[in-house]
PDB file of C-alpha atoms in Angstrom:
ATOM      1  CA  UNK A   1       9.758 -12.567 -23.281  1.00 38.00           C
ATOM      2  CA  UNK A   2       8.168  -9.628 -22.469  1.00 45.00           C
ATOM      3  CA  UNK A   3       9.130  -8.313 -18.607  1.00 48.00           C
ATOM      4  CA  UNK A   4       5.520  -6.571 -16.663  1.00 74.00           C
ATOM      5  CA  UNK A   5       5.724  -4.446 -13.420  1.00 81.00           C
ATOM      6  CA  UNK A   6       2.448  -4.703 -12.710  1.00 93.00           C
ATOM      7  CA  UNK A   7       1.472  -8.402 -13.098  1.00 93.00           C
ATOM      8  CA  UNK A   8       3.370 -10.836 -10.510  1.00 93.00           C
ATOM      9  CA  UNK A   9       3.440 -14.647  -9.970  1.00 94.00           C
ATOM     10  CA  UNK A  10      -0.363 -14.849  -8.092  1.00 96.00           C
ATOM     11  CA  UNK A  11      -1.379 -11.629  -8.953  1.00 96.00           C
ATOM     12  CA  UNK A  12      -1.187  -7.909 -11.128  1.00 96.00           C
ATOM     13  CA  UNK A  13      -1.891  -4.783  -9.954  1.00 96.00           C
ATOM     14  CA  UNK A  14      -3.891  -2.215 -11.758  1.00 94.00           C
ATOM     15  CA  UNK A  15      -5.133   1.673 -11.727  1.00 89.00           C
ATOM     16  CA  UNK A  16      -8.846   2.607  -9.760  1.00 83.00           C
ATOM     17  CA  UNK A  17     -11.628   1.597 -12.117  1.00 82.00           C
ATOM     18  CA  UNK A  18     -15.431   4.146 -11.680  1.00 76.00           C
ATOM     19  CA  UNK A  19     -16.851  -0.069 -11.194  1.00 79.00           C
ATOM     20  CA  UNK A  20     -14.302  -0.220  -8.466  1.00 76.00           C
ATOM     21  CA  UNK A  21     -16.497   2.246  -6.122  1.00 72.00           C
ATOM     22  CA  UNK A  22     -17.811  -0.342  -4.788  1.00 70.00           C
ATOM     23  CA  UNK A  23     -15.017  -1.800  -3.037  1.00 73.00           C
ATOM     24  CA  UNK A  24     -15.054   1.753  -0.912  1.00 63.00           C
ATOM     25  CA  UNK A  25     -18.319   1.668  -0.427  1.00 62.00           C
ATOM     26  CA  UNK A  26     -18.101  -2.212   1.174  1.00 59.00           C
ATOM     27  CA  UNK A  27     -14.493  -1.866   2.920  1.00 57.00           C
ATOM     28  CA  UNK A  28     -14.690  -2.945   6.348  1.00 50.00           C
ATOM     29  CA  UNK A  29     -13.811  -1.103   9.224  1.00 50.00           C
ATOM     30  CA  UNK A  30     -10.963  -2.998  10.368  1.00 52.00           C
ATOM     31  CA  UNK A  31      -9.624  -2.082   6.573  1.00 51.00           C
ATOM     32  CA  UNK A  32     -10.548   1.549   7.038  1.00 49.00           C
ATOM     33  CA  UNK A  33      -9.190   1.451  10.663  1.00 49.00           C
ATOM     34  CA  UNK A  34      -5.360   0.465   9.074  1.00 51.00           C
ATOM     35  CA  UNK A  35      -5.886   2.663   6.575  1.00 49.00           C
ATOM     36  CA  UNK A  36      -6.753   5.557   8.633  1.00 50.00           C
ATOM     37  CA  UNK A  37      -9.697   5.913   6.622  1.00 51.00           C
ATOM     38  CA  UNK A  38     -13.119   5.650   8.487  1.00 53.00           C
ATOM     39  CA  UNK A  39     -15.511   8.248   7.483  1.00 54.00           C
ATOM     40  CA  UNK A  40     -18.931  10.364   7.596  1.00 58.00           C
ATOM     41  CA  UNK A  41     -20.853   8.277   5.316  1.00 61.00           C
ATOM     42  CA  UNK A  42     -20.487   9.956   1.962  1.00 58.00           C
ATOM     43  CA  UNK A  43     -23.239  10.689  -1.032  1.00 65.00           C
ATOM     44  CA  UNK A  44     -22.293   8.992  -4.465  1.00 64.00           C
ATOM     45  CA  UNK A  45     -21.464  11.861  -5.910  1.00 68.00           C
ATOM     46  CA  UNK A  46     -18.868  12.539  -3.806  1.00 63.00           C
ATOM     47  CA  UNK A  47     -17.177   9.020  -3.681  1.00 58.00           C
ATOM     48  CA  UNK A  48     -17.799   9.104  -8.070  1.00 61.00           C
ATOM     49  CA  UNK A  49     -15.554  12.157  -7.777  1.00 65.00           C
ATOM     50  CA  UNK A  50     -13.351  10.807  -5.428  1.00 55.00           C
ATOM     51  CA  UNK A  51     -12.858   7.450  -7.283  1.00 57.00           C
ATOM     52  CA  UNK A  52     -12.166   9.835 -10.337  1.00 63.00           C
ATOM     53  CA  UNK A  53      -9.932  11.637  -8.875  1.00 63.00           C
ATOM     54  CA  UNK A  54      -7.651   8.525  -7.843  1.00 55.00           C
ATOM     55  CA  UNK A  55      -6.747   8.149 -11.872  1.00 53.00           C
ATOM     56  CA  UNK A  56      -5.295  11.160 -11.972  1.00 56.00           C
ATOM     57  CA  UNK A  57      -1.736   9.878 -13.438  1.00 59.00           C
ATOM     58  CA  UNK A  58       1.518  10.876 -10.964  1.00 78.00           C
ATOM     59  CA  UNK A  59       3.731   9.073  -8.995  1.00 89.00           C
ATOM     60  CA  UNK A  60       1.115   9.062  -5.808  1.00 90.00           C
ATOM     61  CA  UNK A  61      -1.097   6.309  -7.209  1.00 90.00           C
ATOM     62  CA  UNK A  62      -3.494   3.878  -6.048  1.00 88.00           C
ATOM     63  CA  UNK A  63      -3.692   0.364  -6.941  1.00 93.00           C
ATOM     64  CA  UNK A  64      -6.260  -2.016  -6.577  1.00 94.00           C
ATOM     65  CA  UNK A  65      -4.041  -5.830  -6.350  1.00 96.00           C
ATOM     66  CA  UNK A  66      -6.159  -8.534  -8.377  1.00 96.00           C
ATOM     67  CA  UNK A  67      -5.267 -12.386  -8.351  1.00 97.00           C
ATOM     68  CA  UNK A  68      -5.431 -14.868 -11.182  1.00 95.00           C
ATOM     69  CA  UNK A  69      -9.083 -15.108 -11.156  1.00 96.00           C
ATOM     70  CA  UNK A  70      -9.711 -11.477 -11.234  1.00 93.00           C
ATOM     71  CA  UNK A  71     -11.006 -11.312  -7.169  1.00 94.00           C
ATOM     72  CA  UNK A  72      -9.741  -7.660  -5.923  1.00 93.00           C
ATOM     73  CA  UNK A  73      -7.292  -8.805  -2.789  1.00 95.00           C
ATOM     74  CA  UNK A  74      -5.892  -5.543  -1.915  1.00 93.00           C
ATOM     75  CA  UNK A  75      -5.032  -2.031  -2.558  1.00 92.00           C
ATOM     76  CA  UNK A  76      -1.420  -0.388  -1.652  1.00 95.00           C
ATOM     77  CA  UNK A  77      -0.870   3.335  -2.007  1.00 92.00           C
ATOM     78  CA  UNK A  78       1.885   5.055  -2.627  1.00 96.00           C
ATOM     79  CA  UNK A  79       1.791   9.187  -1.412  1.00 93.00           C
ATOM     80  CA  UNK A  80       4.539  12.001  -0.165  1.00 95.00           C
ATOM     81  CA  UNK A  81       6.446  11.127  -3.141  1.00 96.00           C
ATOM     82  CA  UNK A  82       9.328  13.090  -3.141  1.00 96.00           C
ATOM     83  CA  UNK A  83      11.431  12.795  -6.375  1.00 93.00           C
ATOM     84  CA  UNK A  84      14.320  15.647  -5.952  1.00 95.00           C
ATOM     85  CA  UNK A  85      14.453  14.207  -2.354  1.00 97.00           C
ATOM     86  CA  UNK A  86      14.305  10.074  -3.819  1.00 97.00           C
ATOM     87  CA  UNK A  87      11.793   9.121  -1.427  1.00 98.00           C
ATOM     88  CA  UNK A  88       8.395   8.028  -1.109  1.00 98.00           C
ATOM     89  CA  UNK A  89       5.668   5.959   0.877  1.00 97.00           C
ATOM     90  CA  UNK A  90       3.177   3.559   0.989  1.00 97.00           C
ATOM     91  CA  UNK A  91       0.459   2.236   2.659  1.00 92.00           C
ATOM     92  CA  UNK A  92      -1.462  -1.590   1.708  1.00 93.00           C
ATOM     93  CA  UNK A  93      -4.727  -3.294   2.535  1.00 90.00           C
ATOM     94  CA  UNK A  94      -4.995  -6.851   1.540  1.00 93.00           C
ATOM     95  CA  UNK A  95      -9.063  -7.968   2.132  1.00 90.00           C
ATOM     96  CA  UNK A  96      -9.700 -10.936   5.030  1.00 88.00           C
ATOM     97  CA  UNK A  97     -10.273 -13.548   3.231  1.00 92.00           C
ATOM     98  CA  UNK A  98      -7.097 -12.916   1.223  1.00 95.00           C
ATOM     99  CA  UNK A  99      -4.501 -12.544   4.004  1.00 93.00           C
ATOM    100  CA  UNK A 100      -1.383 -15.082   4.750  1.00 94.00           C
ATOM    101  CA  UNK A 101      -1.465 -16.531   1.120  1.00 96.00           C
ATOM    102  CA  UNK A 102       1.684 -14.167   0.295  1.00 97.00           C
ATOM    103  CA  UNK A 103      -0.164 -11.277  -1.618  1.00 98.00           C
ATOM    104  CA  UNK A 104       1.255  -8.279   0.442  1.00 98.00           C
ATOM    105  CA  UNK A 105       4.432  -9.148  -0.135  1.00 98.00           C
ATOM    106  CA  UNK A 106       3.878  -9.521  -3.350  1.00 97.00           C
ATOM    107  CA  UNK A 107       1.786  -6.079  -3.779  1.00 97.00           C
ATOM    108  CA  UNK A 108       4.612  -4.477  -1.942  1.00 98.00           C
ATOM    109  CA  UNK A 109       8.006  -5.488  -3.929  1.00 97.00           C
ATOM    110  CA  UNK A 110       6.328  -5.474  -6.812  1.00 96.00           C
ATOM    111  CA  UNK A 111       5.595  -1.100  -6.800  1.00 97.00           C
ATOM    112  CA  UNK A 112       9.422  -1.117  -4.589  1.00 97.00           C
ATOM    113  CA  UNK A 113      10.817  -2.457  -7.771  1.00 96.00           C
ATOM    114  CA  UNK A 114       8.590  -0.071 -10.253  1.00 95.00           C
ATOM    115  CA  UNK A 115      10.105   3.020  -7.779  1.00 96.00           C
ATOM    116  CA  UNK A 116      13.664   2.187  -7.062  1.00 97.00           C
ATOM    117  CA  UNK A 117      14.085   0.796 -10.389  1.00 94.00           C
ATOM    118  CA  UNK A 118      12.264   2.339 -13.065  1.00 94.00           C
ATOM    119  CA  UNK A 119      11.045   6.190 -11.415  1.00 94.00           C
ATOM    120  CA  UNK A 120      14.512   6.758  -9.360  1.00 93.00           C
ATOM    121  CA  UNK A 121      13.897   6.703  -6.027  1.00 97.00           C
ATOM    122  CA  UNK A 122      16.577   5.750  -3.588  1.00 98.00           C
ATOM    123  CA  UNK A 123      13.774   5.449   0.195  1.00 98.00           C
ATOM    124  CA  UNK A 124      10.495   4.344   0.636  1.00 98.00           C
ATOM    125  CA  UNK A 125       9.378   4.545   4.130  1.00 98.00           C
ATOM    126  CA  UNK A 126       6.391   3.303   5.650  1.00 98.00           C
ATOM    127  CA  UNK A 127       4.284   2.899   8.978  1.00 97.00           C
ATOM    128  CA  UNK A 128       2.566   0.050  10.140  1.00 96.00           C
ATOM    129  CA  UNK A 129       0.342   0.128  13.402  1.00 94.00           C
ATOM    130  CA  UNK A 130       1.795  -1.325  16.736  1.00 96.00           C
ATOM    131  CA  UNK A 131      -1.255  -3.047  17.094  1.00 93.00           C
ATOM    132  CA  UNK A 132      -0.965  -4.984  13.456  1.00 93.00           C
ATOM    133  CA  UNK A 133       2.031  -7.227  14.283  1.00 96.00           C
ATOM    134  CA  UNK A 134       1.633  -9.677  11.006  1.00 96.00           C
ATOM    135  CA  UNK A 135       2.833  -6.362   8.976  1.00 96.00           C
ATOM    136  CA  UNK A 136       5.893  -5.246  11.437  1.00 98.00           C
ATOM    137  CA  UNK A 137       6.825  -9.134  11.227  1.00 98.00           C
ATOM    138  CA  UNK A 138       6.190  -8.829   6.895  1.00 98.00           C
ATOM    139  CA  UNK A 139       8.145  -5.600   6.611  1.00 98.00           C
ATOM    140  CA  UNK A 140      10.944  -6.670   8.769  1.00 98.00           C
ATOM    141  CA  UNK A 141      11.624 -10.308   6.884  1.00 98.00           C
ATOM    142  CA  UNK A 142      11.204  -7.800   3.844  1.00 98.00           C
ATOM    143  CA  UNK A 143      14.307  -6.320   5.054  1.00 98.00           C
ATOM    144  CA  UNK A 144      13.264  -3.221   5.695  1.00 98.00           C
ATOM    145  CA  UNK A 145      14.757  -1.378   9.055  1.00 98.00           C
ATOM    146  CA  UNK A 146      12.670  -0.246  12.039  1.00 98.00           C
ATOM    147  CA  UNK A 147      14.475   3.581  11.832  1.00 98.00           C
ATOM    148  CA  UNK A 148      11.431   5.155  14.924  1.00 98.00           C
ATOM    149  CA  UNK A 149       8.620   4.825  16.728  1.00 98.00           C
ATOM    150  CA  UNK A 150       5.603   7.755  16.948  1.00 97.00           C
ATOM    151  CA  UNK A 151       3.481   7.532  20.830  1.00 98.00           C
ATOM    152  CA  UNK A 152      -0.291   7.236  20.160  1.00 97.00           C
ATOM    153  CA  UNK A 153      -0.514   8.228  16.379  1.00 93.00           C
ATOM    154  CA  UNK A 154      -3.885   6.596  16.226  1.00 90.00           C
ATOM    155  CA  UNK A 155      -7.059   6.494  18.030  1.00 88.00           C
ATOM    156  CA  UNK A 156      -9.684   3.153  17.069  1.00 83.00           C
ATOM    157  CA  UNK A 157     -11.244   0.980  18.593  1.00 79.00           C
ATOM    158  CA  UNK A 158     -11.453   3.010  21.905  1.00 87.00           C
ATOM    159  CA  UNK A 159      -7.527   3.081  22.783  1.00 92.00           C
ATOM    160  CA  UNK A 160      -4.140   5.126  21.337  1.00 95.00           C
ATOM    161  CA  UNK A 161      -1.516   3.273  19.033  1.00 95.00           C
ATOM    162  CA  UNK A 162       1.807   4.342  18.117  1.00 97.00           C
ATOM    163  CA  UNK A 163       3.002   3.998  14.762  1.00 96.00           C
ATOM    164  CA  UNK A 164       5.710   2.088  13.724  1.00 98.00           C
ATOM    165  CA  UNK A 165       8.012   3.680  11.248  1.00 98.00           C
ATOM    166  CA  UNK A 166      10.025   1.140   8.691  1.00 98.00           C
ATOM    167  CA  UNK A 167      12.524   2.371   5.817  1.00 98.00           C
ATOM    168  CA  UNK A 168      14.396   0.622   2.948  1.00 98.00           C
ATOM    169  CA  UNK A 169      17.254   2.453   0.713  1.00 98.00           C
ATOM    170  CA  UNK A 170      17.541   0.997  -2.673  1.00 98.00           C
ATOM    171  CA  UNK A 171      20.278  -0.865  -1.809  1.00 97.00           C
ATOM    172  CA  UNK A 172      19.033  -2.600   0.510  1.00 98.00           C
ATOM    173  CA  UNK A 173      16.134  -3.570  -1.820  1.00 98.00           C
ATOM    174  CA  UNK A 174      18.355  -4.910  -4.323  1.00 96.00           C
ATOM    175  CA  UNK A 175      20.736  -6.427  -1.677  1.00 97.00           C
ATOM    176  CA  UNK A 176      17.630  -8.365  -0.610  1.00 96.00           C
ATOM    177  CA  UNK A 177      15.461  -8.788  -3.554  1.00 96.00           C
ATOM    178  CA  UNK A 178      17.422  -8.336  -6.914  1.00 90.00           C
ATOM    179  CA  UNK A 179      17.476  -5.093  -9.040  1.00 74.00           C
ATOM    180  CA  UNK A 180      16.046  -6.832 -11.998  1.00 58.00           C
ATOM    181  CA  UNK A 181      12.798  -8.711 -12.795  1.00 53.00           C
TER     182      UNK A 181
END
């Protein structure tokens, strides 16, 4: 049996392709707010440069999640990867028509399994905005520990909101989700 970290039960994670530029041109404001990524409009050349930069290989990586019908359901990105200390962060976005179907959970578990099992990281951190109740519930259900709260760190829709900091160690991941594929 062939084992793949990037193909799960319901979706596949893949690298950004040049034709994916359309995803980022048409993201709605709600997703961009959650990703802290609302920008001034960019030219096609700037967007193409940005997509090209995303394909550079290292542990800081942006994955596109596609379902079995090859629909793009969301994105998950790793960042602040510190291999010396074994810690990394991620954020994700699931597009509105695909929310509530388990895709976010599958995306997170696929990335964590790879980073813990193959890249030897020992801790993951993520920040969930206080207005994102579904994400708060998901992270707590997955076994993330609330490690703190950063007050009023994001301004969106005319108000400031807190960031809730969550973390999980490799040992906690293995206890909750097993250590192999």
